[in-house]
XYZ file of C-alpha atoms in Angstrom:
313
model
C -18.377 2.607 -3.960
C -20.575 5.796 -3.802
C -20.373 9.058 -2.061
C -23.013 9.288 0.206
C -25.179 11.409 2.431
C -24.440 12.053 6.256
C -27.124 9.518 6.959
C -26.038 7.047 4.478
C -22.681 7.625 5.893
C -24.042 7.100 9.624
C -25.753 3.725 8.572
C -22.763 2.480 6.770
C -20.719 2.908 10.195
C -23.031 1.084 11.890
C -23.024 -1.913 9.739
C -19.201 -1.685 9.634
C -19.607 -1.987 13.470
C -21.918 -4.576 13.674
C -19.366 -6.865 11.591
C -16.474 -5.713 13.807
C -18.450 -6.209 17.086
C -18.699 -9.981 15.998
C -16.548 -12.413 18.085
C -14.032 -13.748 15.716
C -13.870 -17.835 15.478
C -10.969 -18.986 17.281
C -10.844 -21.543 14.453
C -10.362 -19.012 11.512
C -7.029 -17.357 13.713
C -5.406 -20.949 14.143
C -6.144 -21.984 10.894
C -5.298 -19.040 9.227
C -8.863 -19.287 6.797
C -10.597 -15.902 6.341
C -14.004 -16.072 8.219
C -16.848 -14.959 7.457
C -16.530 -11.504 9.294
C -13.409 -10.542 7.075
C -15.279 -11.485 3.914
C -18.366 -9.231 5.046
C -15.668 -6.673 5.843
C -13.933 -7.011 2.379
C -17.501 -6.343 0.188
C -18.192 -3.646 2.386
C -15.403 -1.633 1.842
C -15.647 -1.897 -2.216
C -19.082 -1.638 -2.683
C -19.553 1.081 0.376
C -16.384 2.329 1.467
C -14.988 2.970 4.890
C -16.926 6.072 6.349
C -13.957 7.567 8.029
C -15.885 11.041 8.446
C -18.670 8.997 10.292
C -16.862 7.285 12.667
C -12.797 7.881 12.612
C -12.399 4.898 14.969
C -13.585 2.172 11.581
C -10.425 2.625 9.579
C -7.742 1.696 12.429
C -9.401 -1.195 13.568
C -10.267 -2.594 10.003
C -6.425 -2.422 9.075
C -5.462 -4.526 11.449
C -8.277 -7.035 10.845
C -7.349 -7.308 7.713
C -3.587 -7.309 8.564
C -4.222 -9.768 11.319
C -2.288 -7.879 13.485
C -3.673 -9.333 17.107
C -0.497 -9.685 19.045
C 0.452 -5.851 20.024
C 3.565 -5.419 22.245
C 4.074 -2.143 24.489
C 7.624 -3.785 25.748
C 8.571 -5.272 22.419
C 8.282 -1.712 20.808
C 9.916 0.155 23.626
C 12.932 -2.138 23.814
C 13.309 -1.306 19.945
C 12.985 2.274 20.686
C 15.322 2.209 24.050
C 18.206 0.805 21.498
C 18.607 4.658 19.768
C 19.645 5.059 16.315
C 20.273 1.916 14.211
C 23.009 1.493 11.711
C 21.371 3.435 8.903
C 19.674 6.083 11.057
C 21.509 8.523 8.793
C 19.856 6.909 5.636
C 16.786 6.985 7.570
C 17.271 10.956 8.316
C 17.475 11.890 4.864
C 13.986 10.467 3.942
C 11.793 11.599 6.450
C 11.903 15.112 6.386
C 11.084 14.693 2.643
C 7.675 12.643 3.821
C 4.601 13.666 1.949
C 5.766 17.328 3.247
C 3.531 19.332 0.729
C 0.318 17.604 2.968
C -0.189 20.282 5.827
C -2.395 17.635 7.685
C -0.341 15.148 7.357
C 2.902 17.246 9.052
C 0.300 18.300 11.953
C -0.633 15.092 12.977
C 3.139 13.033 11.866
C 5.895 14.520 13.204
C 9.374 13.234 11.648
C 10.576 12.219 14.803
C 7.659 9.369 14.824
C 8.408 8.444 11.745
C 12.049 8.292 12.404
C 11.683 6.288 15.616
C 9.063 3.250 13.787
C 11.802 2.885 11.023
C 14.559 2.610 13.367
C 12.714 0.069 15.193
C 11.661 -1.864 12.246
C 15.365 -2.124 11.468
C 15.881 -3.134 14.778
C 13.397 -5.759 14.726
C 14.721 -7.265 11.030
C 18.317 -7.436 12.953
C 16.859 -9.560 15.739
C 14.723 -12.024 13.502
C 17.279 -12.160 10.698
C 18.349 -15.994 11.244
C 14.504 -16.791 10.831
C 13.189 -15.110 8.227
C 13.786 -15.992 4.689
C 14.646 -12.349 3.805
C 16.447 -10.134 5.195
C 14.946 -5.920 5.576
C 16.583 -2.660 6.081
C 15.870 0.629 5.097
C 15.260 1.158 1.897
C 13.700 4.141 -0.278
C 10.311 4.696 -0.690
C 9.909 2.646 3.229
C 9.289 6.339 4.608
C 6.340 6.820 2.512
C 4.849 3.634 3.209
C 5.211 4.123 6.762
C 3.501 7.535 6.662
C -0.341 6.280 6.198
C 0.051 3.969 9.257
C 1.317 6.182 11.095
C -1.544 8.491 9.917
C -4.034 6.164 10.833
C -3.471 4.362 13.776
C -4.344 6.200 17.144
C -0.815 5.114 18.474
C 3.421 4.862 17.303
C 2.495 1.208 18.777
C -0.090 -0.386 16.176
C 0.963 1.908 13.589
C 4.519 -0.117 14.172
C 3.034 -3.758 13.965
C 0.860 -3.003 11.213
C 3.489 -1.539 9.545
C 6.220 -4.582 9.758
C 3.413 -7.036 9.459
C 2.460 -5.272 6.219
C 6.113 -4.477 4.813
C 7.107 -8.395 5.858
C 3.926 -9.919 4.704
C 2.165 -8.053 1.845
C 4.988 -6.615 -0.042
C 8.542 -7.968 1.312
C 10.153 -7.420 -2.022
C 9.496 -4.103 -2.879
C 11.672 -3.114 0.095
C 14.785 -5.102 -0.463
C 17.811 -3.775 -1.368
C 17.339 -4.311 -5.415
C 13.660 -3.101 -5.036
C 12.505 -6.701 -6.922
C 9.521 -6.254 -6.736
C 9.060 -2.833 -7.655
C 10.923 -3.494 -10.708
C 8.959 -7.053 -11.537
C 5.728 -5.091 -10.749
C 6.746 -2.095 -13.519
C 7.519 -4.755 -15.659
C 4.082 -6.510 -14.991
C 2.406 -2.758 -15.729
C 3.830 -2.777 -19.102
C 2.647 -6.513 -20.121
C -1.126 -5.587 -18.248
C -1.058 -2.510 -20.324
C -0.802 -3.841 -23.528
C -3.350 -6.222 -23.309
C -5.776 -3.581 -21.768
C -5.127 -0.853 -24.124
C -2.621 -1.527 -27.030
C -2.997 2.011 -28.454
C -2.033 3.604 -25.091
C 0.694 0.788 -24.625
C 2.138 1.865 -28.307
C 1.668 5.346 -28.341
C 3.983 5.522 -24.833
C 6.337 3.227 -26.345
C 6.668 4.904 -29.566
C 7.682 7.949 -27.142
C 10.363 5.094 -25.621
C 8.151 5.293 -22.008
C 8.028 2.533 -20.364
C 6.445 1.715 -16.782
C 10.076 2.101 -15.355
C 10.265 5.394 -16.469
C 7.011 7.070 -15.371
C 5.225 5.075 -12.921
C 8.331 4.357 -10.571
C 7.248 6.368 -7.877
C 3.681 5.087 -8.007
C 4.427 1.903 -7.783
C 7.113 2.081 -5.578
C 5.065 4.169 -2.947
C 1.858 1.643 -3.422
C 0.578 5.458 -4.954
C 0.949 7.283 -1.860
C 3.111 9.742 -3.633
C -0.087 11.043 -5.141
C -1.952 13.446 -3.112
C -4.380 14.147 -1.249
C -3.658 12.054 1.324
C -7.639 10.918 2.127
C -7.843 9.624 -1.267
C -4.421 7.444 -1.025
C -6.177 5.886 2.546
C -9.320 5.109 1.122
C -7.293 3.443 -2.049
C -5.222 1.675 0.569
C -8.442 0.217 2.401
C -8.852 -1.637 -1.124
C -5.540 -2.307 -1.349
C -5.387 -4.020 1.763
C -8.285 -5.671 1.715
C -7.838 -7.224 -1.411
C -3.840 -7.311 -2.259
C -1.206 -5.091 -2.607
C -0.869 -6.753 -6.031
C -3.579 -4.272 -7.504
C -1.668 -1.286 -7.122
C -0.582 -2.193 -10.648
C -3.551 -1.932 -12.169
C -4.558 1.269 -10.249
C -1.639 2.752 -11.651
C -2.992 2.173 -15.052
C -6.827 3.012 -14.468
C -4.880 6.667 -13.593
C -2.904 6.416 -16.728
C -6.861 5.123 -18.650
C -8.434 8.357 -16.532
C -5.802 10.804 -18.229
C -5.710 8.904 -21.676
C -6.878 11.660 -24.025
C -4.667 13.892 -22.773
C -1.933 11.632 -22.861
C -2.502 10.206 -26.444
C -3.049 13.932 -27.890
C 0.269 15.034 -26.188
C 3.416 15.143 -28.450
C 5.535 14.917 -24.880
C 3.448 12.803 -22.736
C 6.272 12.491 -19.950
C 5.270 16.414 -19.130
C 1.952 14.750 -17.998
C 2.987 12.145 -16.616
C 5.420 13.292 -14.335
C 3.154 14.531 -11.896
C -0.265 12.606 -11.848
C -3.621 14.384 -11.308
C -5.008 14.239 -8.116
C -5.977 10.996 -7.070
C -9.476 10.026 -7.279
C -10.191 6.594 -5.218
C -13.121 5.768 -6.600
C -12.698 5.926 -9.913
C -9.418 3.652 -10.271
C -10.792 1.456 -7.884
C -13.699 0.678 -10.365
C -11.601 0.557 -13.223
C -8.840 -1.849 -11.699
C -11.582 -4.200 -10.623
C -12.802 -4.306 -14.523
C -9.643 -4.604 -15.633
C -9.069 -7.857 -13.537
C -11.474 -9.495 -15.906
C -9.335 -8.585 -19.039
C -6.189 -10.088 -18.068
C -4.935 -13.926 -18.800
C -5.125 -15.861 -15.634
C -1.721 -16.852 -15.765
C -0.512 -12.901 -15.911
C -3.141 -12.330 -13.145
C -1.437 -15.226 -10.879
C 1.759 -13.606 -11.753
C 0.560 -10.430 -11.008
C -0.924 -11.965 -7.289
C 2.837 -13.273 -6.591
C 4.932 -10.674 -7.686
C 4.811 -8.687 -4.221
C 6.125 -11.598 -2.202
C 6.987 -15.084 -4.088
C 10.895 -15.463 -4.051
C 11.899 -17.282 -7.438
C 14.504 -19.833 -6.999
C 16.074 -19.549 -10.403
């Protein structure tokens, strides 16, 4: 993933295109498979990255490849939105106002009203599929931030709504229930990762009793989107979704491995690591995808699952 030229960014777009412009086999959508187009679509955006400044239409449409959102609703949506506040609108209120509200372009293009009115929907939407689907969703924190980027990037309330619940019910169900299970098993995971990856970082914060649950809540919690700027979460995100919420654990510790002289030559290393450094997509990107290779394959499957698989113990 390089930064590149205005030209280089131009041609990039154009190949982007060219994959998206593709019919898409019938075959893949029934059977569920990825084709061909997704997988072109998937190297692209790690080895090139998304060239949002090229063409601003690439991102949107790539999300909901990749989401396989297809079936978009106008009247599903609206009859949502006709319904008015749902039960924990007030819950809802609270968060919003709060949303990434240090990013001025963020706040010009998101108002909190749109934000309100896609979580009172989705909330609407869990109460009407309730009796078929294994798990159950409300509102829960941290759902406002992970809201926000769709909203961000989707030319309409409409797709950023189905992208939204078909990310929040698909790619990461149980880091928005009630408990937060997955957030937890995924700080947890962070901790066991980190060790293996660097055991002098992993002792050094442990000798200063810090554990993942203690500074990297919010980052995993938000999928990192509580880490500005806001360009750099998307273009994390586009590797994110691509390739599986899962890595946002081992983002979280390529930042921790970008800020690890600091950290180790601090006598308080929470002071640090209360507030990451800007975020820097490239960078963790590359180091997450190296760090894949270090891991155990049966803390890596773990890892894969922990977003989504409900144990039955």
């Amino acid at each position: 993933m390089v930064s590149s030229s205005p030209q280089s960014s131009a041609a990039t777009a154009h190949s982007f295109n060219k994959i998206l412009n593709q019919p898409r086999s019938s075959k893949s959508k029934r059977s569920g498979d990825v084709d061909e187009g997704t997988k072109k679509l998937r190297r692209m955006i790690l080895v090139e990255g998304i060239p949002s400044a090229a063409d601003s239409t690439l991102r949107p449409r790539i999300w909901k490849i990749l989401l396989r959102v297809d079936d978009i609703s106008a009247g599903t949506f609206l009859e949502y939105v006709a319904r008015g506040p749902c039960e924990v609108r007030e819950k809802i209120r609270n968060d919003t106002f709060r949303t990434l509200a240090t990013d001025r372009g963020f706040k010009e293009r998101v108002r909190e009203d749109m934000l309100v009115r896609l979580l009172d929907a989705f909330v609407w939407r869990s109460h009407d599929r309730q009796e078929t689907q294994q798990l159950g969703f409300t509102y829960v924190q941290g759902m406002n931030v992970l809201a926000a980027p769709f909203l961000y990037t989707m030319p309409s309330e409409l797709e950023a709504f189905f992208c939204f619940a078909k990310f929040i019910e698909e790619c990461c169900p149980l880091y928005v229930q009630p408990t937060l299970e997955g957030v937890h098993r995924g700080l947890k995971l962070l901790d066991r990762c980190l060790k293996i990856v660097d055991p002098d970082l992993f002792a050094y914060l442990r000798m200063k009793n810090l554990s993942a649950e203690i500074y990297a809540f919010p980052s995993v919690l938000t999928l990192c989107a509580c880490t500005p700027p806001l360009d750099q979460v998307l273009q994390l995100w586009d590797f994110l979704l691509a390739f599986g919420v899962h890595l946002n654990v081992l983002c979280v510790i390529a930042q921790l491995l970008l800020m690890r002289d600091e950290v180790m030559a601090s006598s308080s290393p929470m002071r640090l690591l209360r507030t990451f450094p800007p975020l820097e997509a490239v960078p963790v990107i590359g180091i997450a995808v190296t760090l894949v290779r270090d891991l155990p394959p049966d803390l890596y499957d773990e890892l894969v699952r922990h977003p989504y698989e409900i144990n039955h113990t």
